[in-house]
mmCIF file of C-alpha atoms in Angstrom:
data_model
loop_
_atom_site.group_PDB
_atom_site.id
_atom_site.type_symbol
_atom_site.label_atom_id
_atom_site.label_comp_id
_atom_site.label_asym_id
_atom_site.label_seq_id
_atom_site.Cartn_x
_atom_site.Cartn_y
_atom_site.Cartn_z
ATOM 1 C CA MET G 1 -0.158 -30.627 63.806
ATOM 2 C CA LEU G 2 0.329 -27.092 65.009
ATOM 3 C CA ILE G 3 -2.561 -25.004 66.329
ATOM 4 C CA ASN G 4 -1.446 -21.408 66.611
ATOM 5 C CA ASN G 5 -3.231 -18.764 68.654
ATOM 6 C CA VAL G 6 -0.250 -16.591 69.567
ATOM 7 C CA GLY G 7 -0.764 -12.972 70.537
ATOM 8 C CA ILE G 8 -1.089 -10.292 73.167
ATOM 9 C CA ALA G 9 -2.894 -6.968 72.996
ATOM 10 C CA GLU G 10 -2.361 -3.612 74.652
ATOM 11 C CA LYS G 11 -5.727 -1.916 75.068
ATOM 12 C CA ARG G 12 -4.551 1.677 75.430
ATOM 13 C CA LEU G 13 -4.241 4.219 72.635
ATOM 14 C CA PHE G 14 -1.029 4.214 70.603
ATOM 15 C CA THR G 15 0.248 7.491 72.055
ATOM 16 C CA GLU G 16 -0.617 6.390 75.589
ATOM 17 C CA THR G 17 1.280 3.103 75.392
ATOM 18 C CA ASP G 18 4.915 2.843 76.371
ATOM 19 C CA TYR G 19 7.158 1.911 73.432
ATOM 20 C CA ARG G 20 8.616 -1.031 75.380
ATOM 21 C CA GLN G 21 5.135 -2.511 75.638
ATOM 22 C CA GLN G 22 4.509 -1.935 71.923
ATOM 23 C CA ASN G 23 7.833 -3.579 71.106
ATOM 24 C CA LYS G 24 6.974 -6.562 73.318
ATOM 25 C CA GLU G 25 3.670 -6.897 71.494
ATOM 26 C CA MET G 26 5.415 -6.839 68.096
ATOM 27 C CA LEU G 27 8.011 -9.390 69.241
ATOM 28 C CA ILE G 28 5.362 -11.818 70.455
ATOM 29 C CA ASN G 29 2.792 -11.268 67.714
ATOM 30 C CA MET G 30 5.156 -11.153 64.725
ATOM 31 C CA VAL G 31 8.716 -12.262 65.485
ATOM 32 C CA SER G 32 7.816 -15.325 67.554
ATOM 33 C CA LEU G 33 5.112 -16.229 65.036
ATOM 34 C CA THR G 34 7.614 -16.078 62.170
ATOM 35 C CA LYS G 35 10.107 -18.238 64.076
ATOM 36 C CA LEU G 36 7.390 -20.732 65.002
ATOM 37 C CA TYR G 37 6.346 -21.079 61.357
ATOM 38 C CA TYR G 38 9.940 -21.422 60.217
ATOM 39 C CA VAL G 39 10.659 -24.257 62.647
ATOM 40 C CA PHE G 40 7.350 -26.009 61.980
ATOM 41 C CA LEU G 41 7.497 -25.748 58.190
ATOM 42 C CA SER G 42 11.148 -26.841 58.101
ATOM 43 C CA GLY G 43 10.182 -30.008 59.959
ATOM 44 C CA MET G 44 7.062 -30.436 57.854
ATOM 45 C CA ALA G 45 9.142 -30.690 54.678
ATOM 46 C CA GLN G 46 10.407 -34.061 55.924
ATOM 47 C CA GLN G 47 6.897 -35.438 56.483
ATOM 48 C CA LYS G 48 4.283 -36.491 53.948
ATOM 49 C CA SER G 49 1.633 -34.297 55.507
ATOM 50 C CA ALA G 50 1.125 -31.845 58.311
ATOM 51 C CA VAL G 51 -1.556 -29.465 59.472
ATOM 52 C CA LEU G 52 -1.159 -25.861 60.559
ATOM 53 C CA ILE G 53 -4.248 -24.230 62.048
ATOM 54 C CA ASP G 54 -4.184 -20.503 62.707
ATOM 55 C CA ILE G 55 -6.572 -18.730 65.008
ATOM 56 C CA THR G 56 -6.376 -14.982 64.597
ATOM 57 C CA SER G 57 -8.466 -11.976 65.496
ATOM 58 C CA ALA G 58 -11.217 -10.304 63.518
ATOM 59 C CA ALA G 59 -8.942 -7.268 63.787
ATOM 60 C CA SER G 60 -6.759 -8.803 61.085
ATOM 61 C CA PHE G 61 -9.648 -8.439 58.626
ATOM 62 C CA ASN G 62 -11.143 -5.130 59.731
ATOM 63 C CA PRO G 63 -8.655 -2.601 61.071
ATOM 64 C CA LEU G 64 -9.902 -0.949 64.222
ATOM 65 C CA PRO G 65 -8.768 2.428 65.529
ATOM 66 C CA CYS G 66 -7.548 0.909 68.787
ATOM 67 C CA PRO G 67 -5.400 -0.978 69.740
ATOM 68 C CA THR G 68 -3.169 0.134 66.859
ATOM 69 C CA VAL G 69 -0.116 -2.111 67.254
ATOM 70 C CA TYR G 70 -2.269 -5.180 67.887
ATOM 71 C CA VAL G 71 -4.299 -4.602 64.722
ATOM 72 C CA VAL G 72 -1.160 -4.155 62.619
ATOM 73 C CA THR G 73 0.448 -7.294 64.033
ATOM 74 C CA LYS G 74 -2.684 -9.325 63.364
ATOM 75 C CA ALA G 75 -2.736 -8.088 59.755
ATOM 76 C CA TYR G 76 0.858 -9.366 59.509
ATOM 77 C CA PHE G 77 -0.275 -12.696 60.986
ATOM 78 C CA LEU G 78 -3.006 -13.060 58.357
ATOM 79 C CA SER G 79 -0.765 -11.994 55.459
ATOM 80 C CA LEU G 80 2.015 -14.390 56.450
ATOM 81 C CA THR G 81 -0.423 -17.270 56.858
ATOM 82 C CA LYS G 82 -1.969 -16.648 53.430
ATOM 83 C CA LYS G 83 1.410 -16.385 51.741
ATOM 84 C CA LEU G 84 2.690 -19.574 53.349
ATOM 85 C CA ALA G 85 -0.509 -21.416 52.414
ATOM 86 C CA ILE G 86 0.022 -20.496 48.763
ATOM 87 C CA LYS G 87 3.737 -21.313 48.898
ATOM 88 C CA THR G 88 3.320 -24.725 50.552
ATOM 89 C CA GLU G 89 0.524 -25.839 48.191
ATOM 90 C CA LYS G 90 2.994 -26.139 45.319
#
């Protein structure tokens, strides 16, 4: 079983946030998430059953004006989770 609640958020406006901080947020919220899923699902293929529980933000459903990068990364989180759920059902 994997329970996933990965993510960080920068609270400042997009233009007021240093790019390095935005990049860090994208790396944690998207790149590490993708790697985590890859490793987990690769191992899951060898088992008869496994459970993946995702806990995301309401921001993934309803884009907010701020924090911009966080909202976009959470939309990615939701989209990837939905796609993998469809793919692994088959």
